[in-house]
Tab-separated table of C-alpha atoms in Angstrom:
chain	number	residue	atom	x	y	z
A	1	MET	CA	12.227	22.810	-178.006
A	2	GLY	CA	9.697	24.353	-180.379
A	3	HIS	CA	8.435	22.884	-183.618
A	4	LYS	CA	5.138	22.543	-185.412
A	5	MET	CA	2.684	20.025	-184.027
A	6	ARG	CA	2.518	16.747	-185.913
A	7	ARG	CA	0.198	13.775	-185.622
A	8	PHE	CA	1.878	10.382	-185.126
A	9	LEU	CA	0.449	6.891	-185.157
A	10	PHE	CA	2.744	4.410	-183.399
A	11	VAL	CA	2.074	0.743	-184.192
A	12	LEU	CA	3.287	-1.403	-181.275
A	13	PRO	CA	3.158	-5.146	-180.539
A	14	CYS	CA	2.543	-4.418	-176.840
A	15	PHE	CA	2.092	-1.491	-174.480
A	16	ILE	CA	1.263	-0.611	-170.876
A	17	PRO	CA	0.130	-2.490	-168.768
A	18	ASP	CA	2.261	-5.196	-170.403
A	19	THR	CA	5.528	-5.702	-168.492
A	20	SER	CA	7.777	-6.997	-171.295
A	21	GLY	CA	11.051	-5.356	-172.232
A	22	TYR	CA	9.445	-4.220	-175.492
A	23	ALA	CA	6.576	-2.539	-173.620
A	24	HIS	CA	9.017	-0.713	-171.319
A	25	ALA	CA	11.037	0.452	-174.327
A	26	PHE	CA	7.938	1.833	-176.074
A	27	ALA	CA	6.610	3.490	-172.934
A	28	GLY	CA	9.961	5.138	-172.200
A	29	PHE	CA	10.243	6.523	-175.720
A	30	ILE	CA	6.667	7.787	-175.966
A	31	GLU	CA	6.655	9.297	-172.476
A	32	SER	CA	9.865	11.157	-173.322
A	33	LEU	CA	8.459	12.349	-176.644
A	34	ARG	CA	5.325	13.629	-174.908
A	35	ALA	CA	7.452	15.509	-172.383
A	36	ARG	CA	9.692	17.036	-175.065
A	37	SER	CA	7.161	18.057	-177.710
A	38	HIS	CA	3.543	19.052	-178.330
A	39	ASP	CA	2.983	16.358	-180.915
A	40	SER	CA	-0.264	14.391	-180.983
A	41	ILE	CA	0.378	10.682	-180.504
A	42	ASP	CA	-2.009	7.793	-181.087
A	43	ILE	CA	-1.022	4.193	-180.348
A	44	LEU	CA	-2.296	1.063	-182.077
A	45	THR	CA	-1.490	-2.158	-180.259
A	46	LEU	CA	-2.912	-5.581	-179.434
A	47	LYS	CA	-5.579	-6.321	-176.867
A	48	HIS	CA	-4.266	-6.967	-173.363
A	49	ASP	CA	-5.604	-10.062	-171.601
A	50	ASP	CA	-6.775	-8.149	-168.529
A	51	GLY	CA	-9.900	-6.796	-170.217
A	52	THR	CA	-8.477	-3.340	-170.949
A	53	ALA	CA	-10.831	-1.089	-172.905
A	54	GLU	CA	-10.549	-1.009	-176.695
A	55	LYS	CA	-9.784	2.707	-176.504
A	56	GLU	CA	-8.191	4.516	-173.577
A	57	ASN	CA	-5.838	7.310	-172.581
A	58	ILE	CA	-2.321	6.449	-171.345
A	59	LEU	CA	0.559	8.921	-170.997
A	60	GLY	CA	-1.609	11.538	-172.706
A	61	CYS	CA	-1.991	9.344	-175.806
A	62	THR	CA	-5.065	7.721	-177.300
A	63	VAL	CA	-4.469	3.967	-177.256
A	64	TYR	CA	-6.423	1.676	-179.605
A	65	ARG	CA	-6.274	-2.038	-178.836
A	66	LEU	CA	-7.149	-4.825	-181.260
A	67	ARG	CA	-8.489	-8.178	-180.129
A	68	LEU	CA	-7.312	-11.090	-182.261
A	69	ARG	CA	-10.128	-13.080	-183.857
A	70	SER	CA	-8.143	-16.174	-184.747
A	71	ILE	CA	-5.404	-18.195	-183.083
A	72	LYS	CA	-4.786	-20.696	-185.860
A	73	LEU	CA	-4.081	-17.995	-188.442
A	74	GLN	CA	-2.878	-15.391	-185.966
A	75	ALA	CA	-0.027	-13.947	-188.054
A	76	ILE	CA	-2.159	-13.333	-191.143
A	77	VAL	CA	-5.223	-12.129	-189.253
A	78	THR	CA	-3.210	-9.757	-187.059
A	79	GLU	CA	-1.555	-8.137	-190.059
A	80	ILE	CA	-4.829	-7.675	-191.935
A	81	GLN	CA	-6.616	-6.327	-188.863
A	82	LEU	CA	-3.798	-3.888	-188.201
A	83	TRP	CA	-3.813	-2.609	-191.761
A	84	LYS	CA	-7.582	-2.116	-191.820
A	85	LYS	CA	-7.428	-0.248	-188.509
A	86	ILE	CA	-4.533	1.943	-189.714
A	87	MET	CA	-6.545	2.944	-192.771
A	88	ALA	CA	-9.686	3.593	-190.716
A	89	LEU	CA	-7.762	5.814	-188.289
A	90	GLN	CA	-5.947	7.641	-191.085
A	91	ALA	CA	-9.301	8.479	-192.702
A	92	THR	CA	-10.322	10.491	-189.631
A	93	GLN	CA	-7.048	11.502	-187.935
A	94	PHE	CA	-4.857	12.415	-190.955
A	95	TYR	CA	-1.516	11.366	-189.463
A	96	ASP	CA	1.683	13.042	-190.578
A	97	PHE	CA	3.735	9.904	-189.830
A	98	ILE	CA	3.095	6.199	-189.279
A	99	VAL	CA	5.801	4.685	-187.058
A	100	PHE	CA	6.120	0.901	-186.787
A	101	GLU	CA	7.947	0.284	-183.517
A	102	THR	CA	9.481	-3.092	-184.425
A	103	ALA	CA	9.241	-4.934	-187.717
A	104	ASP	CA	6.991	-7.584	-186.175
A	105	TYR	CA	4.199	-6.779	-188.665
A	106	PRO	CA	6.029	-6.718	-192.011
A	107	PHE	CA	2.960	-7.259	-194.203
A	108	ALA	CA	1.084	-4.320	-192.652
A	109	ALA	CA	4.304	-2.261	-192.757
A	110	TYR	CA	4.801	-3.172	-196.422
A	111	LEU	CA	1.299	-1.928	-197.241
A	112	ALA	CA	1.963	1.218	-195.194
A	113	ALA	CA	5.208	1.848	-197.093
A	114	ARG	CA	3.319	1.568	-200.380
A	115	LYS	CA	0.511	3.832	-199.191
A	116	PHE	CA	2.372	6.487	-197.183
A	117	GLY	CA	5.829	6.397	-198.785
A	118	LYS	CA	8.351	8.508	-196.888
A	119	ARG	CA	5.787	9.317	-194.175
A	120	MET	CA	6.178	5.792	-192.827
A	121	MET	CA	9.160	4.553	-190.809
A	122	VAL	CA	10.090	1.327	-189.043
A	123	ARG	CA	12.398	0.900	-186.038
A	124	ILE	CA	14.134	-2.409	-185.297
A	125	HIS	CA	14.414	-3.433	-181.639
A	126	GLY	CA	15.249	-7.109	-181.146
A	127	CYS	CA	16.130	-10.589	-182.331
A	128	ALA	CA	12.500	-11.461	-183.180
A	129	GLU	CA	12.846	-9.032	-186.099
A	130	THR	CA	16.345	-10.099	-187.138
A	131	GLU	CA	17.942	-13.434	-186.149
A	132	TRP	CA	14.647	-15.200	-185.431
A	133	THR	CA	13.104	-13.960	-188.684
A	134	ILE	CA	16.047	-15.141	-190.777
A	135	TYR	CA	16.809	-18.480	-189.150
A	136	ARG	CA	13.751	-19.909	-187.393
A	137	ASN	CA	11.675	-22.257	-189.516
A	138	GLU	CA	8.282	-22.119	-187.803
A	139	TRP	CA	5.538	-21.031	-190.196
A	140	GLU	CA	5.155	-17.620	-188.540
A	141	PHE	CA	8.816	-16.783	-189.138
A	142	ARG	CA	8.847	-18.078	-192.712
A	143	TRP	CA	5.881	-15.777	-193.348
A	144	ARG	CA	7.681	-12.881	-191.648
A	145	ARG	CA	10.911	-13.561	-193.557
A	146	TYR	CA	9.232	-13.179	-196.934
A	147	TRP	CA	7.297	-10.026	-196.079
A	148	SER	CA	10.175	-8.466	-194.156
A	149	ARG	CA	12.308	-8.581	-197.273
A	150	ARG	CA	9.532	-7.016	-199.339
A	151	MET	CA	8.855	-4.418	-196.647
A	152	TYR	CA	12.489	-3.290	-196.365
A	153	ASP	CA	12.710	-3.182	-200.145
A	154	LYS	CA	9.779	-0.726	-200.149
A	155	THR	CA	10.517	1.242	-196.956
A	156	THR	CA	12.627	4.398	-197.196
A	157	ASN	CA	13.094	5.325	-193.501
A	158	ILE	CA	14.718	2.587	-191.437
A	159	CYS	CA	15.554	3.240	-187.777
A	160	ALA	CA	17.194	0.960	-185.234
A	161	THR	CA	18.285	1.024	-181.614
A	162	SER	CA	21.898	0.336	-182.645
A	163	THR	CA	24.099	0.099	-185.739
A	164	TYR	CA	24.044	-3.679	-185.313
A	165	TYR	CA	20.452	-3.841	-186.560
A	166	LEU	CA	21.015	-1.482	-189.471
A	167	ASP	CA	23.914	-3.657	-190.604
A	168	TYR	CA	21.671	-6.692	-190.211
A	169	VAL	CA	18.974	-5.203	-192.457
A	170	GLN	CA	21.509	-4.260	-195.130
A	171	ASN	CA	23.173	-7.678	-195.131
A	172	TYR	CA	20.293	-10.116	-194.619
A	173	PHE	CA	17.181	-8.346	-195.925
A	174	LEU	CA	18.651	-6.131	-198.654
A	175	PHE	CA	21.335	-8.763	-199.460
A	176	GLY	CA	24.166	-6.226	-199.512
A	177	ASN	CA	22.744	-4.755	-202.726
A	178	PRO	CA	24.305	-1.262	-202.962
A	179	LEU	CA	21.629	-0.075	-205.417
A	180	LYS	CA	18.933	-0.767	-202.820
A	181	ILE	CA	20.922	0.123	-199.716
A	182	SER	CA	21.819	3.568	-201.034
A	183	THR	CA	18.161	4.563	-201.565
A	184	LYS	CA	17.282	4.318	-197.853
A	185	ASN	CA	17.518	6.753	-194.951
A	186	TYR	CA	19.108	5.157	-191.859
A	187	PHE	CA	18.792	6.526	-188.329
A	188	ILE	CA	19.987	5.367	-184.908
A	189	LEU	CA	17.411	5.873	-182.138
A	190	PRO	CA	18.407	4.056	-178.928
A	191	ASN	CA	15.786	3.022	-176.426
A	192	ILE	CA	15.038	5.072	-173.324
A	193	ALA	CA	15.127	3.546	-169.852
A	194	PHE	CA	13.395	4.666	-166.672
A	195	THR	CA	14.444	2.755	-163.574
A	196	GLY	CA	12.857	4.389	-160.532
A	197	THR	CA	14.823	5.282	-157.434
A	198	GLY	CA	16.039	1.953	-156.089
A	199	ASP	CA	14.240	1.959	-152.752
A	200	LYS	CA	15.665	0.350	-149.641
A	201	PRO	CA	14.909	-3.374	-149.119
A	202	GLU	CA	12.342	-2.755	-146.373
A	203	ASN	CA	10.306	-0.637	-148.802
A	204	MET	CA	10.117	-3.387	-151.445
A	205	PRO	CA	7.426	-5.914	-150.436
A	206	CYS	CA	7.487	-7.350	-153.979
A	207	ILE	CA	10.898	-8.950	-153.338
A	208	PRO	CA	11.085	-12.267	-151.437
A	209	GLU	CA	12.942	-12.015	-148.131
A	210	HIS	CA	15.599	-14.578	-149.075
A	211	ILE	CA	16.549	-12.397	-152.061
A	212	LYS	CA	16.615	-9.188	-150.009
A	213	SER	CA	19.064	-10.866	-147.632
A	214	LEU	CA	21.599	-11.228	-150.471
A	215	ILE	CA	21.911	-7.443	-150.818
A	216	SER	CA	24.588	-7.000	-148.193
A	217	ASN	CA	28.342	-6.595	-147.828
A	218	GLU	CA	28.530	-10.255	-146.905
A	219	HIS	CA	27.773	-11.336	-150.473
A	220	ILE	CA	29.008	-10.446	-153.947
A	221	THR	CA	25.685	-10.637	-155.761
A	222	PHE	CA	25.453	-10.628	-159.546
A	223	LEU	CA	22.201	-10.284	-161.499
A	224	THR	CA	21.209	-11.797	-164.829
A	225	LEU	CA	17.878	-12.123	-166.619
A	226	GLY	CA	16.377	-13.939	-169.577
A	227	ARG	CA	13.909	-16.491	-170.858
A	228	LEU	CA	14.873	-20.024	-169.825
A	229	ASP	CA	13.357	-21.902	-172.751
A	230	VAL	CA	15.174	-23.410	-175.724
A	231	TYR	CA	15.436	-20.270	-177.846
A	232	GLY	CA	15.996	-18.106	-174.796
A	233	GLU	CA	18.972	-20.238	-173.813
A	234	ILE	CA	20.396	-20.052	-177.347
A	235	GLN	CA	20.490	-16.276	-177.018
A	236	LYS	CA	20.901	-15.604	-173.281
A	237	ASN	CA	23.571	-18.278	-172.796
A	238	ILE	CA	22.914	-19.052	-169.115
A	239	LYS	CA	24.513	-22.509	-169.404
A	240	ARG	CA	27.968	-21.116	-170.199
A	241	LEU	CA	27.559	-18.585	-167.379
A	242	LEU	CA	26.979	-21.427	-164.891
A	243	LEU	CA	30.018	-23.279	-166.183
A	244	ALA	CA	32.082	-20.082	-165.901
A	245	LEU	CA	31.036	-19.789	-162.245
A	246	SER	CA	32.118	-23.373	-161.734
A	247	ALA	CA	35.578	-22.501	-163.071
A	248	LEU	CA	35.985	-20.050	-160.151
A	249	LYS	CA	35.278	-22.533	-157.336
A	250	ARG	CA	38.870	-22.473	-156.081
A	251	MET	CA	38.969	-18.702	-155.682
A	252	HIS	CA	39.050	-17.439	-152.081
A	253	TYR	CA	36.013	-15.188	-152.614
A	254	PHE	CA	33.839	-17.892	-154.198
A	255	PRO	CA	31.746	-18.718	-151.065
A	256	ARG	CA	30.540	-15.095	-151.091
A	257	VAL	CA	29.472	-15.109	-154.759
A	258	ARG	CA	25.769	-15.282	-155.584
A	259	LEU	CA	24.138	-15.171	-159.010
A	260	LEU	CA	20.464	-14.184	-159.165
A	261	CYS	CA	18.938	-15.568	-162.366
A	262	VAL	CA	15.561	-13.954	-163.112
A	263	GLY	CA	13.289	-15.740	-165.563
A	264	ASN	CA	11.373	-18.909	-166.256
A	265	GLY	CA	10.992	-21.545	-168.934
A	266	ASN	CA	10.993	-25.258	-169.654
A	267	LEU	CA	14.805	-25.473	-169.425
A	268	LEU	CA	14.797	-24.448	-165.762
A	269	PRO	CA	14.978	-28.073	-164.442
A	270	TYR	CA	17.950	-28.753	-166.733
A	271	LEU	CA	19.779	-25.615	-165.559
A	272	LYS	CA	19.139	-26.470	-161.907
A	273	GLN	CA	20.561	-29.956	-162.471
A	274	LEU	CA	23.580	-28.468	-164.269
A	275	ALA	CA	24.168	-26.172	-161.279
A	276	ILE	CA	24.173	-29.196	-158.963
A	277	GLU	CA	26.531	-31.214	-161.170
A	278	SER	CA	28.839	-28.192	-161.550
A	279	GLY	CA	28.956	-27.650	-157.794
A	280	VAL	CA	27.466	-24.128	-157.869
A	281	GLN	CA	23.976	-24.898	-156.555
A	282	SER	CA	24.677	-22.852	-153.431
A	283	ASN	CA	25.859	-19.885	-155.477
A	284	ILE	CA	22.986	-19.513	-157.930
A	285	ILE	CA	19.413	-18.581	-157.068
A	286	PHE	CA	16.771	-19.083	-159.740
A	287	THR	CA	14.245	-16.457	-158.683
A	288	GLY	CA	11.548	-17.207	-161.230
A	289	PRO	CA	9.749	-14.204	-162.761
A	290	LEU	CA	9.995	-10.950	-160.782
A	291	SER	CA	8.100	-7.683	-161.158
A	292	HIS	CA	9.742	-4.775	-162.926
A	293	ALA	CA	9.965	-2.961	-159.587
A	294	ALA	CA	11.829	-5.901	-158.071
A	295	VAL	CA	14.271	-6.121	-161.002
A	296	THR	CA	14.815	-2.365	-160.766
A	297	PHE	CA	15.652	-2.686	-157.080
A	298	LEU	CA	18.182	-5.417	-157.822
A	299	GLU	CA	19.750	-3.365	-160.619
A	300	HIS	CA	20.340	-0.553	-158.135
A	301	HIS	CA	21.774	-2.748	-155.380
A	302	CYS	CA	23.587	-5.731	-156.957
A	303	ALA	CA	27.376	-5.921	-157.239
A	304	ALA	CA	27.082	-6.035	-161.047
A	305	VAL	CA	24.823	-7.135	-163.878
A	306	ILE	CA	25.961	-9.969	-166.156
A	307	LEU	CA	24.458	-10.529	-169.604
A	308	PRO	CA	26.258	-13.312	-171.526
A	309	SER	CA	24.101	-13.146	-174.688
A	310	THR	CA	25.497	-14.813	-177.796
A	311	PHE	CA	23.831	-12.101	-179.898
A	312	GLU	CA	22.039	-8.926	-178.851
A	313	GLY	CA	21.163	-5.619	-180.483
A	314	GLN	CA	20.259	-3.470	-177.524
A	315	SER	CA	19.018	-5.201	-174.382
A	316	MET	CA	16.475	-3.215	-172.350
A	317	PHE	CA	17.676	-5.125	-169.285
A	318	ALA	CA	21.244	-3.950	-169.868
A	319	LEU	CA	20.142	-0.398	-170.671
A	320	GLU	CA	17.945	-0.162	-167.564
A	321	SER	CA	20.820	-1.538	-165.499
A	322	LEU	CA	23.139	1.107	-166.942
A	323	ALA	CA	20.579	3.823	-166.131
A	324	ALA	CA	20.371	2.456	-162.576
A	325	GLY	CA	24.142	2.796	-162.214
A	326	ALA	CA	24.924	-0.914	-162.195
A	327	PRO	CA	28.424	-2.056	-163.194
A	328	LEU	CA	28.051	-4.157	-166.363
A	329	LEU	CA	29.701	-7.406	-167.413
A	330	LEU	CA	28.458	-7.870	-170.984
A	331	SER	CA	29.143	-9.907	-174.080
A	332	ARG	CA	31.310	-8.309	-176.702
A	333	VAL	CA	28.501	-8.503	-179.293
A	334	GLY	CA	26.155	-6.179	-181.144
A	335	GLY	CA	24.823	-3.125	-179.349
A	336	LEU	CA	25.974	-4.289	-175.915
A	337	THR	CA	29.475	-2.970	-176.549
A	338	ASN	CA	28.096	0.597	-176.636
A	339	MET	CA	27.118	0.383	-172.969
A	340	VAL	CA	30.514	-0.474	-171.505
A	341	ASN	CA	33.631	1.618	-171.153
A	342	PRO	CA	35.973	-1.302	-170.376
A	343	GLU	CA	37.559	-1.268	-166.906
A	344	ILE	CA	35.724	2.001	-166.177
A	345	ASN	CA	32.075	0.985	-165.716
A	346	GLY	CA	32.417	-2.710	-166.465
A	347	LEU	CA	33.983	-5.371	-168.672
A	348	LEU	CA	33.333	-7.127	-171.984
A	349	PHE	CA	33.909	-10.812	-172.734
A	350	ASP	CA	33.523	-13.437	-175.456
A	351	PRO	CA	30.182	-15.169	-174.720
A	352	LEU	CA	31.179	-18.384	-176.503
A	353	ASN	CA	34.333	-18.788	-174.398
A	354	ILE	CA	33.692	-20.023	-170.851
A	355	ASP	CA	37.179	-18.956	-169.742
A	356	SER	CA	36.545	-15.437	-171.056
A	357	ILE	CA	33.337	-15.169	-169.002
A	358	ALA	CA	35.078	-16.531	-165.913
A	359	ASN	CA	38.041	-14.182	-166.354
A	360	ALA	CA	35.687	-11.185	-166.599
A	361	ILE	CA	33.935	-12.156	-163.344
A	362	ASN	CA	37.283	-12.720	-161.626
A	363	GLN	CA	38.736	-9.455	-162.974
A	364	TYR	CA	35.700	-7.528	-161.763
A	365	ILE	CA	35.792	-9.010	-158.259
A	366	ILE	CA	39.562	-8.625	-157.859
A	367	GLY	CA	40.054	-5.289	-159.570
A	368	MET	CA	36.810	-3.296	-159.561
A	369	HIS	CA	34.387	-4.493	-156.890
A	370	GLY	CA	36.419	-2.874	-154.109
A	371	ASN	CA	35.749	0.483	-155.802
A	372	HIS	CA	32.071	-0.307	-156.342
A	373	GLU	CA	30.537	3.140	-155.799
A	374	ALA	CA	32.990	4.799	-158.188
A	375	VAL	CA	32.175	2.201	-160.854
A	376	ARG	CA	28.456	2.812	-160.351
A	377	LYS	CA	29.021	6.519	-160.830
A	378	GLN	CA	30.806	5.810	-164.107
A	379	SER	CA	27.798	3.812	-165.354
A	380	LEU	CA	25.539	6.789	-164.674
A	381	ILE	CA	27.977	9.114	-166.465
A	382	HIS	CA	28.099	6.744	-169.445
A	383	HIS	CA	24.296	6.544	-169.594
A	384	ASN	CA	23.870	10.304	-169.450
A	385	LYS	CA	26.478	10.785	-172.164
A	386	TYR	CA	25.098	8.327	-174.719
A	387	PHE	CA	21.507	7.469	-173.744
A	388	LYS	CA	20.062	10.653	-172.255
A	389	PRO	CA	16.307	10.788	-173.037
A	390	ASP	CA	16.280	14.446	-174.156
A	391	SER	CA	19.113	13.827	-176.621
A	392	ILE	CA	17.376	10.785	-178.110
A	393	ILE	CA	14.078	12.629	-178.543
A	394	ASP	CA	15.867	15.611	-180.074
A	395	CYS	CA	17.444	13.190	-182.532
A	396	PHE	CA	14.001	11.750	-183.366
A	397	ILE	CA	12.549	15.215	-183.978
A	398	GLN	CA	15.521	16.140	-186.161
A	399	THR	CA	15.027	12.886	-188.062
A	400	VAL	CA	11.394	13.739	-188.730
A	401	GLU	CA	12.360	17.247	-189.853
A	402	MET	CA	14.941	15.819	-192.287
A	403	ILE	CA	12.345	13.443	-193.719
A	404	GLU	CA	9.892	16.326	-194.137
A	405	SER	CA	12.552	18.372	-195.930
A	406	ASP	CA	13.186	15.440	-198.248
A	407	ILE	CA	9.459	15.086	-198.945
A	408	ASN	CA	9.101	18.805	-199.671
A	409	ALA	CA	12.135	18.830	-201.941
A	410	SER	CA	10.797	15.818	-203.866
A	411	PHE	CA	7.411	17.489	-204.201
A	412	GLU	CA	8.932	20.733	-205.504
A	413	LEU	CA	11.105	18.816	-207.955
A	414	LEU	CA	8.096	16.856	-209.202
A	415	SER	CA	6.001	20.033	-209.485
A	416	GLY	CA	8.770	21.749	-211.426
A	417	SER	CA	9.083	18.821	-213.802
A	418	ARG	CA	5.343	18.843	-214.497
A	419	ALA	CA	5.389	22.607	-215.080
A	420	ASN	CA	8.168	22.219	-217.634
């Protein structure tokens, strides 16, 4: 696909070699953009703890990393450092577009929107930029709440991984004000997932043997993932999932059911005790943290992935599972609904209703698990139809071209007005 070469600066909270869902989302998008275009891409992100160089080359991009100088005032210092670095880079690199991947740095993004106007865009990815920013009362989020509202008020180009986040911005940051909402450009740019090949168990030394043994016809193994701390539990809803499993104890297939719960946090002892009291301690395995390769393997080989989130825009875990061909049992919330064609590649349920979660698990085992390979194929078809990397990158390039046309038209109109 041919187009003129542009220079982009992507501002990211994290990047390779970080292993977070955010980092995988950014890497997937940028790697796909590099493969699809000849654009020049620089990346500005935070310093990784492993001693990575301040400047390096990854995926054919120049990566600049900032080391934080203060912990006590981290939010303020990070924003100011980022803005100073953006201006220093712009003075020598002359970027065509500044792209804030996430709204995690609203003060720096606000200054960028004032400085660069329509040549700046922000893309919303997760709850840290939406629900957490609006409702958490820690100082960092109160700071972010104020500047997020000012940033969105000033920013023209607002992207998101799903319509859920665009609606959230319009309702909670622009307060449903039609005079403000109508002045913005809105674009949907889903994330891009790469999941590897799903090697055989013997080729995966990163997976503990007791977990490998669960990938067999003897078991019906489900996979879930999430932080197991207080705020993680509020969103990822593992407690209700355990109670839903408990509701199925009388089913004839129940001794074969296993739930692999990947993650860690200070609520883990509580969840283990709840599993014991609910009588499902033999059916749930808390794996602790696993490598991305190990999670990828499980996505390829589990019976199905379950994500019972109470709210979610677009989960990278769910998207990677879809790309791996996993059947999906997901909450009927936010951007998760876009990943499931009900009763074709999975099922949707009400995450606040334990019976609804239990019924979805039961319906899958009784009605769909026996046709497992066909369901997996449908997940791959669904992914390729709605989340194909080339299509997403083409959409991004078209978005940039539309913004450029708007800029040129505004410039010509302004020039004409001055001439008159």
